[in-house]
mmCIF file of C-alpha atoms in Angstrom:
data_model
loop_
_atom_site.group_PDB
_atom_site.id
_atom_site.type_symbol
_atom_site.label_atom_id
_atom_site.label_comp_id
_atom_site.label_asym_id
_atom_site.label_seq_id
_atom_site.Cartn_x
_atom_site.Cartn_y
_atom_site.Cartn_z
ATOM 1 C CA MET E 866 -58.711 -35.602 -35.390
ATOM 2 C CA VAL E 867 -57.110 -32.696 -37.253
ATOM 3 C CA ARG E 868 -55.466 -33.731 -40.511
ATOM 4 C CA VAL E 869 -52.533 -31.512 -41.481
ATOM 5 C CA GLY E 870 -50.869 -30.914 -44.828
ATOM 6 C CA VAL E 871 -47.354 -29.467 -44.446
ATOM 7 C CA VAL E 872 -45.849 -27.279 -47.170
ATOM 8 C CA GLY E 873 -42.072 -27.159 -46.745
ATOM 9 C CA TYR E 874 -39.610 -29.558 -45.170
ATOM 10 C CA GLY E 875 -36.805 -27.336 -43.916
ATOM 11 C CA HIS E 876 -35.860 -27.189 -40.232
ATOM 12 C CA LEU E 877 -39.285 -25.938 -39.130
ATOM 13 C CA GLY E 878 -41.176 -28.279 -41.455
ATOM 14 C CA GLN E 879 -39.250 -31.273 -40.134
ATOM 15 C CA TYR E 880 -39.973 -30.192 -36.555
ATOM 16 C CA LEU E 881 -43.699 -29.922 -37.314
ATOM 17 C CA VAL E 882 -43.909 -33.277 -39.115
ATOM 18 C CA GLU E 883 -42.097 -35.040 -36.274
ATOM 19 C CA ASN E 884 -44.456 -33.550 -33.685
ATOM 20 C CA ILE E 885 -47.631 -34.015 -35.736
ATOM 21 C CA LEU E 886 -46.854 -37.739 -35.969
ATOM 22 C CA LYS E 887 -46.510 -37.903 -32.167
ATOM 23 C CA HIS E 888 -49.491 -35.732 -31.229
ATOM 24 C CA PRO E 889 -52.683 -37.598 -30.176
ATOM 25 C CA GLU E 890 -55.023 -35.033 -31.778
ATOM 26 C CA LEU E 891 -53.106 -34.425 -35.020
ATOM 27 C CA GLU E 892 -52.690 -36.602 -38.089
ATOM 28 C CA LEU E 893 -50.360 -36.042 -41.027
ATOM 29 C CA ALA E 894 -52.186 -35.828 -44.359
ATOM 30 C CA TRP E 895 -49.201 -35.077 -46.576
ATOM 31 C CA VAL E 896 -45.881 -33.250 -46.936
ATOM 32 C CA TRP E 897 -44.739 -31.232 -49.942
ATOM 33 C CA ASN E 898 -41.242 -29.883 -50.551
ATOM 34 C CA ARG E 899 -39.618 -28.239 -53.555
ATOM 35 C CA THR E 900 -36.797 -30.823 -53.446
ATOM 36 C CA GLU E 901 -36.976 -34.620 -53.301
ATOM 37 C CA LEU E 902 -38.567 -36.145 -50.166
ATOM 38 C CA LYS E 903 -38.143 -39.827 -51.025
ATOM 39 C CA GLY E 904 -36.150 -41.530 -48.289
ATOM 40 C CA ARG E 905 -36.807 -38.652 -45.879
ATOM 41 C CA VAL E 906 -40.581 -39.037 -45.488
ATOM 42 C CA GLU E 907 -42.701 -42.180 -45.849
ATOM 43 C CA ASP E 908 -43.941 -42.518 -49.433
ATOM 44 C CA LYS E 909 -47.596 -42.499 -48.362
ATOM 45 C CA TYR E 910 -47.201 -38.948 -47.035
ATOM 46 C CA ILE E 911 -45.401 -37.400 -50.033
ATOM 47 C CA LEU E 912 -47.398 -34.938 -52.145
ATOM 48 C CA SER E 913 -45.694 -34.210 -55.439
ATOM 49 C CA ASP E 914 -47.980 -31.434 -56.743
ATOM 50 C CA LEU E 915 -49.563 -28.684 -54.631
ATOM 51 C CA SER E 916 -52.378 -28.425 -57.151
ATOM 52 C CA ASN E 917 -53.584 -31.677 -55.547
ATOM 53 C CA CYS E 918 -53.623 -30.170 -52.046
ATOM 54 C CA GLY E 919 -57.050 -31.704 -51.329
ATOM 55 C CA PHE E 920 -55.407 -35.157 -51.318
ATOM 56 C CA GLY E 921 -55.912 -36.921 -48.007
ATOM 57 C CA ASP E 922 -58.679 -34.505 -46.961
ATOM 58 C CA PRO E 923 -56.591 -32.119 -44.827
ATOM 59 C CA THR E 924 -58.479 -29.910 -42.383
ATOM 60 C CA VAL E 925 -55.468 -27.606 -42.005
ATOM 61 C CA ILE E 926 -52.712 -26.720 -44.477
ATOM 62 C CA VAL E 927 -49.628 -25.075 -43.003
ATOM 63 C CA GLU E 928 -47.010 -23.279 -45.112
ATOM 64 C CA VAL E 929 -43.428 -23.151 -43.814
ATOM 65 C CA ALA E 930 -41.606 -22.689 -47.111
ATOM 66 C CA HIS E 931 -41.566 -19.258 -48.781
ATOM 67 C CA PRO E 932 -43.957 -16.332 -49.380
ATOM 68 C CA ASP E 933 -44.112 -17.254 -53.085
ATOM 69 C CA ILE E 934 -46.042 -20.424 -52.154
ATOM 70 C CA THR E 935 -48.876 -18.325 -50.748
ATOM 71 C CA ARG E 936 -48.883 -16.075 -53.801
ATOM 72 C CA GLN E 937 -49.280 -19.094 -56.041
ATOM 73 C CA PHE E 938 -51.466 -21.444 -53.997
ATOM 74 C CA GLY E 939 -52.924 -19.523 -51.032
ATOM 75 C CA ALA E 940 -56.428 -19.149 -52.496
ATOM 76 C CA LYS E 941 -56.478 -22.838 -53.491
ATOM 77 C CA PHE E 942 -55.430 -23.877 -49.975
ATOM 78 C CA LEU E 943 -58.288 -21.828 -48.515
ATOM 79 C CA ALA E 944 -60.773 -23.509 -50.840
ATOM 80 C CA VAL E 945 -59.754 -26.861 -49.356
ATOM 81 C CA ALA E 946 -59.002 -26.236 -45.672
ATOM 82 C CA ASP E 947 -58.079 -23.734 -42.992
ATOM 83 C CA PHE E 948 -54.712 -22.264 -43.959
ATOM 84 C CA MET E 949 -51.919 -21.311 -41.549
ATOM 85 C CA ILE E 950 -49.458 -19.030 -43.303
ATOM 86 C CA GLY E 951 -45.938 -19.400 -41.946
ATOM 87 C CA SER E 952 -44.607 -16.617 -44.191
ATOM 88 C CA PRO E 953 -47.029 -13.748 -43.458
ATOM 89 C CA THR E 954 -44.630 -11.256 -45.074
ATOM 90 C CA ALA E 955 -46.508 -12.248 -48.251
ATOM 91 C CA LEU E 956 -49.477 -10.242 -46.914
ATOM 92 C CA ALA E 957 -47.518 -7.005 -47.391
ATOM 93 C CA ASP E 958 -48.557 -7.325 -51.035
ATOM 94 C CA VAL E 959 -51.859 -5.418 -51.066
ATOM 95 C CA GLU E 960 -53.279 -7.316 -54.035
ATOM 96 C CA LEU E 961 -52.466 -10.688 -52.458
ATOM 97 C CA GLU E 962 -53.856 -9.655 -49.061
ATOM 98 C CA THR E 963 -57.107 -8.601 -50.764
ATOM 99 C CA ALA E 964 -57.287 -11.803 -52.817
ATOM 100 C CA LEU E 965 -56.798 -13.988 -49.730
ATOM 101 C CA ALA E 966 -59.393 -12.017 -47.757
ATOM 102 C CA GLU E 967 -61.854 -12.685 -50.596
ATOM 103 C CA ALA E 968 -60.859 -16.375 -50.634
ATOM 104 C CA ALA E 969 -61.231 -16.799 -46.850
ATOM 105 C CA THR E 970 -65.035 -16.975 -46.936
ATOM 106 C CA LYS E 971 -65.383 -20.708 -46.255
ATOM 107 C CA ASN E 972 -62.236 -21.419 -44.263
ATOM 108 C CA GLY E 973 -59.974 -19.212 -42.141
ATOM 109 C CA LEU E 974 -56.504 -17.797 -42.758
ATOM 110 C CA TYR E 975 -54.445 -18.166 -39.582
ATOM 111 C CA ILE E 976 -51.348 -16.107 -38.820
ATOM 112 C CA PRO E 977 -49.097 -17.666 -36.144
ATOM 113 C CA SER E 978 -47.796 -15.292 -33.490
ATOM 114 C CA GLY E 979 -44.318 -16.851 -33.782
ATOM 115 C CA ALA E 980 -41.868 -14.652 -31.885
ATOM 116 C CA LEU E 981 -44.498 -11.924 -31.350
ATOM 117 C CA TRP E 982 -45.251 -11.453 -27.672
ATOM 118 C CA GLY E 983 -48.651 -9.987 -26.804
ATOM 119 C CA GLY E 984 -50.311 -10.468 -30.185
ATOM 120 C CA GLU E 985 -53.763 -11.050 -28.702
ATOM 121 C CA ASP E 986 -53.513 -7.897 -26.589
ATOM 122 C CA ILE E 987 -52.466 -5.897 -29.638
ATOM 123 C CA ARG E 988 -55.456 -7.325 -31.519
ATOM 124 C CA LYS E 989 -57.845 -6.366 -28.698
ATOM 125 C CA MET E 990 -56.521 -2.808 -28.547
ATOM 126 C CA SER E 991 -56.792 -2.544 -32.315
ATOM 127 C CA GLU E 992 -60.403 -3.717 -32.288
ATOM 128 C CA ARG E 993 -61.257 -1.156 -29.575
ATOM 129 C CA GLY E 994 -59.505 1.604 -31.501
ATOM 130 C CA THR E 995 -57.132 2.310 -28.614
ATOM 131 C CA LEU E 996 -53.946 1.194 -30.382
ATOM 132 C CA LYS E 997 -52.164 4.376 -31.431
ATOM 133 C CA GLY E 998 -48.679 3.134 -32.285
ATOM 134 C CA LEU E 999 -46.721 -0.120 -32.686
ATOM 135 C CA THR E 1000 -43.007 -0.632 -33.291
ATOM 136 C CA VAL E 1001 -41.282 -4.023 -33.524
ATOM 137 C CA THR E 1002 -37.490 -4.175 -33.315
ATOM 138 C CA MET E 1003 -35.614 -7.326 -34.298
ATOM 139 C CA ARG E 1004 -31.957 -7.580 -33.324
ATOM 140 C CA LYS E 1005 -29.898 -10.481 -34.679
ATOM 141 C CA HIS E 1006 -26.371 -11.427 -35.686
ATOM 142 C CA PRO E 1007 -25.559 -10.486 -39.324
ATOM 143 C CA ASP E 1008 -25.340 -14.177 -40.269
ATOM 144 C CA SER E 1009 -28.949 -14.723 -39.159
ATOM 145 C CA PHE E 1010 -30.334 -12.351 -41.778
ATOM 146 C CA LYS E 1011 -31.382 -13.386 -45.293
ATOM 147 C CA LEU E 1012 -31.878 -10.051 -47.021
ATOM 148 C CA ASN E 1013 -32.447 -8.577 -50.459
ATOM 149 C CA GLY E 1014 -31.437 -5.371 -52.233
ATOM 150 C CA ASP E 1015 -29.759 -2.537 -50.380
ATOM 151 C CA LEU E 1016 -30.298 -4.171 -46.992
ATOM 152 C CA LYS E 1017 -28.204 -7.166 -48.049
ATOM 153 C CA LEU E 1018 -25.305 -4.906 -49.022
ATOM 154 C CA LYS E 1019 -25.647 -2.873 -45.834
ATOM 155 C CA ASN E 1020 -25.635 -6.022 -43.698
ATOM 156 C CA GLU E 1021 -22.537 -7.378 -45.446
ATOM 157 C CA GLN E 1022 -20.663 -4.213 -44.430
ATOM 158 C CA VAL E 1023 -21.418 -4.545 -40.700
ATOM 159 C CA GLY E 1024 -18.181 -4.581 -38.728
ATOM 160 C CA SER E 1025 -17.736 -4.963 -34.984
ATOM 161 C CA GLU E 1026 -20.625 -2.732 -33.888
ATOM 162 C CA ALA E 1027 -24.408 -2.958 -34.210
ATOM 163 C CA VAL E 1028 -25.973 -1.203 -37.207
ATOM 164 C CA GLU E 1029 -29.612 -0.221 -37.745
ATOM 165 C CA LEU E 1030 -30.425 -1.598 -41.190
ATOM 166 C CA TYR E 1031 -33.974 -0.285 -41.414
ATOM 167 C CA HIS E 1032 -36.508 1.821 -39.517
ATOM 168 C CA GLY E 1033 -39.862 2.472 -41.166
ATOM 169 C CA PRO E 1034 -43.158 0.936 -42.305
ATOM 170 C CA VAL E 1035 -43.312 -2.861 -42.235
ATOM 171 C CA ARG E 1036 -44.847 -2.998 -45.724
ATOM 172 C CA GLN E 1037 -41.648 -1.752 -47.398
ATOM 173 C CA LEU E 1038 -39.467 -4.015 -45.252
ATOM 174 C CA CYS E 1039 -41.229 -7.327 -45.959
ATOM 175 C CA PRO E 1040 -39.986 -7.838 -49.551
ATOM 176 C CA LEU E 1041 -36.447 -6.933 -48.463
ATOM 177 C CA ALA E 1042 -36.383 -9.467 -45.603
ATOM 178 C CA PRO E 1043 -39.120 -12.034 -46.370
ATOM 179 C CA ASN E 1044 -37.568 -14.775 -44.213
ATOM 180 C CA ASN E 1045 -36.695 -12.626 -41.211
ATOM 181 C CA VAL E 1046 -39.602 -10.316 -40.426
ATOM 182 C CA ASN E 1047 -42.593 -12.646 -40.173
ATOM 183 C CA THR E 1048 -42.964 -11.484 -36.565
ATOM 184 C CA MET E 1049 -43.406 -7.918 -37.799
ATOM 185 C CA ALA E 1050 -45.924 -9.056 -40.411
ATOM 186 C CA ALA E 1051 -47.908 -10.897 -37.716
ATOM 187 C CA ALA E 1052 -47.877 -7.697 -35.647
ATOM 188 C CA ALA E 1053 -49.191 -5.690 -38.612
ATOM 189 C CA VAL E 1054 -52.062 -8.156 -39.056
ATOM 190 C CA ALA E 1055 -52.873 -8.077 -35.333
ATOM 191 C CA ALA E 1056 -52.805 -4.258 -35.440
ATOM 192 C CA SER E 1057 -55.541 -4.104 -38.068
ATOM 193 C CA ASN E 1058 -56.239 -0.403 -37.486
ATOM 194 C CA LEU E 1059 -52.574 0.389 -38.264
ATOM 195 C CA GLY E 1060 -51.834 -2.328 -40.809
ATOM 196 C CA PHE E 1061 -48.583 -2.752 -42.715
ATOM 197 C CA ASP E 1062 -48.221 0.961 -43.462
ATOM 198 C CA LYS E 1063 -48.453 2.329 -39.908
ATOM 199 C CA THR E 1064 -46.869 -0.563 -38.021
ATOM 200 C CA LEU E 1065 -43.168 0.283 -37.803
ATOM 201 C CA GLY E 1066 -40.255 -2.124 -37.994
ATOM 202 C CA ARG E 1067 -36.622 -1.745 -36.942
ATOM 203 C CA LEU E 1068 -33.981 -4.203 -38.091
ATOM 204 C CA VAL E 1069 -30.688 -4.174 -36.196
ATOM 205 C CA SER E 1070 -27.669 -6.225 -37.245
ATOM 206 C CA ASP E 1071 -25.566 -6.899 -34.145
ATOM 207 C CA PRO E 1072 -22.319 -8.920 -34.427
ATOM 208 C CA THR E 1073 -22.028 -9.237 -30.624
ATOM 209 C CA ILE E 1074 -24.997 -11.663 -30.266
ATOM 210 C CA PRO E 1075 -24.200 -14.847 -32.255
ATOM 211 C CA ASN E 1076 -26.571 -17.044 -30.215
ATOM 212 C CA TRP E 1077 -29.556 -14.762 -29.620
ATOM 213 C CA HIS E 1078 -32.513 -13.205 -31.411
ATOM 214 C CA PHE E 1079 -34.037 -10.238 -29.580
ATOM 215 C CA VAL E 1080 -37.556 -9.054 -30.409
ATOM 216 C CA GLU E 1081 -38.731 -5.830 -28.802
ATOM 217 C CA VAL E 1082 -42.381 -4.788 -29.072
ATOM 218 C CA GLU E 1083 -43.407 -1.232 -28.176
ATOM 219 C CA VAL E 1084 -47.121 -0.462 -27.949
ATOM 220 C CA GLU E 1085 -48.562 3.028 -27.631
ATOM 221 C CA GLY E 1086 -52.113 3.551 -26.425
ATOM 222 C CA PRO E 1087 -54.421 6.482 -25.751
ATOM 223 C CA GLU E 1088 -53.704 9.523 -23.643
ATOM 224 C CA GLY E 1089 -54.961 9.290 -20.068
ATOM 225 C CA PRO E 1090 -55.307 11.607 -17.076
ATOM 226 C CA GLY E 1091 -52.631 14.270 -16.837
ATOM 227 C CA GLY E 1092 -51.726 13.904 -20.522
ATOM 228 C CA HIS E 1093 -49.824 10.644 -19.950
ATOM 229 C CA LYS E 1094 -49.958 7.945 -22.626
ATOM 230 C CA PHE E 1095 -50.504 4.242 -22.016
ATOM 231 C CA SER E 1096 -47.525 2.168 -23.195
ATOM 232 C CA VAL E 1097 -46.161 -1.367 -23.050
ATOM 233 C CA ARG E 1098 -42.671 -2.545 -23.920
ATOM 234 C CA THR E 1099 -41.644 -6.203 -24.041
ATOM 235 C CA VAL E 1100 -38.326 -7.802 -24.961
ATOM 236 C CA ARG E 1101 -38.189 -11.456 -26.015
ATOM 237 C CA SER E 1102 -34.742 -13.042 -25.699
ATOM 238 C CA ASN E 1103 -34.759 -16.105 -27.936
ATOM 239 C CA PRO E 1104 -31.766 -18.500 -27.932
ATOM 240 C CA ALA E 1105 -30.661 -19.366 -31.471
ATOM 241 C CA ALA E 1106 -27.973 -21.436 -33.147
ATOM 242 C CA ALA E 1107 -25.268 -19.408 -34.863
ATOM 243 C CA GLY E 1108 -26.546 -18.247 -38.249
ATOM 244 C CA ALA E 1109 -30.072 -19.581 -37.671
ATOM 245 C CA VAL E 1110 -32.951 -17.605 -39.193
ATOM 246 C CA THR E 1111 -35.445 -18.944 -36.626
ATOM 247 C CA GLY E 1112 -34.837 -18.992 -32.863
ATOM 248 C CA SER E 1113 -35.312 -22.264 -30.981
ATOM 249 C CA ALA E 1114 -38.284 -21.122 -28.873
ATOM 250 C CA THR E 1115 -40.165 -20.076 -32.016
ATOM 251 C CA TYR E 1116 -40.411 -23.725 -33.134
ATOM 252 C CA ALA E 1117 -42.473 -24.651 -30.058
ATOM 253 C CA SER E 1118 -44.553 -21.483 -30.445
ATOM 254 C CA PHE E 1119 -45.313 -22.441 -34.048
ATOM 255 C CA LEU E 1120 -46.496 -25.912 -33.028
ATOM 256 C CA SER E 1121 -48.731 -24.389 -30.349
ATOM 257 C CA SER E 1122 -50.219 -22.081 -32.991
ATOM 258 C CA LEU E 1123 -50.890 -25.037 -35.290
ATOM 259 C CA ILE E 1124 -52.772 -26.830 -32.518
ATOM 260 C CA ARG E 1125 -54.965 -23.731 -32.081
ATOM 261 C CA VAL E 1126 -55.971 -23.492 -35.754
ATOM 262 C CA GLY E 1127 -59.647 -24.012 -36.501
ATOM 263 C CA GLY E 1128 -63.060 -23.165 -35.152
ATOM 264 C CA LYS E 1129 -62.973 -19.421 -35.798
ATOM 265 C CA GLY E 1130 -64.683 -19.465 -39.167
ATOM 266 C CA PRO E 1131 -63.790 -17.389 -42.234
ATOM 267 C CA GLY E 1132 -61.498 -14.342 -42.228
ATOM 268 C CA PHE E 1133 -58.036 -13.633 -40.788
ATOM 269 C CA HIS E 1134 -57.094 -14.862 -37.304
ATOM 270 C CA ILE E 1135 -54.019 -14.650 -35.054
ATOM 271 C CA CYS E 1136 -53.148 -17.996 -33.474
#
């Protein structure tokens, strides 16, 4: 039986808790949230202080709250259990990524694929050294973005036509869109030979798609016979409620990733 501690009780956290309680191979250890949980979760499951994350002997801790949680408690989580990071944009911080890699010597840090299609294939190409380029484009309605800095202002000015908000390295994008580009961060981790600096992200704000999130992944491989390059392009069309940050299909993908956590030992793993 896998005992799970859940950090965060927003829409995704509630979905996970509900399904953990129903799953025959999962057991809920505790739930933590930055706001009051009394009356929303049974008292026996409420954890009031993340410093006590070893309470209930969790085998997996999953974060679905905010990147700041990993900055503050990620190393402590890894000392207690396998840790699934739901906000992998935190890993764009080089110092934090290094600190977590050093902490993941007993347990593993798991990065869910989320809305990333083909993550395992990207990982395999990266390990073989055949991955030469990777671009992830996310296209959403302006109301589905939670942005910071200049990107927030640019998004607020979007009119009736689609606007490219950003096109460049994922590392610089993550702090500007920490809630929106976890898929890109997962891609950067999978593409370990490219990392956050050479994995490219495009963010497109499109007012014509209120109920969809589109994620396009473009992979570039080595040159073959005749000078032609290997390439793969996928487009994931994810239904989403108006203004939602997370598409509906991503919830089920996240649960599937949680079920796959464990058994891979120390280090970073895509799940």
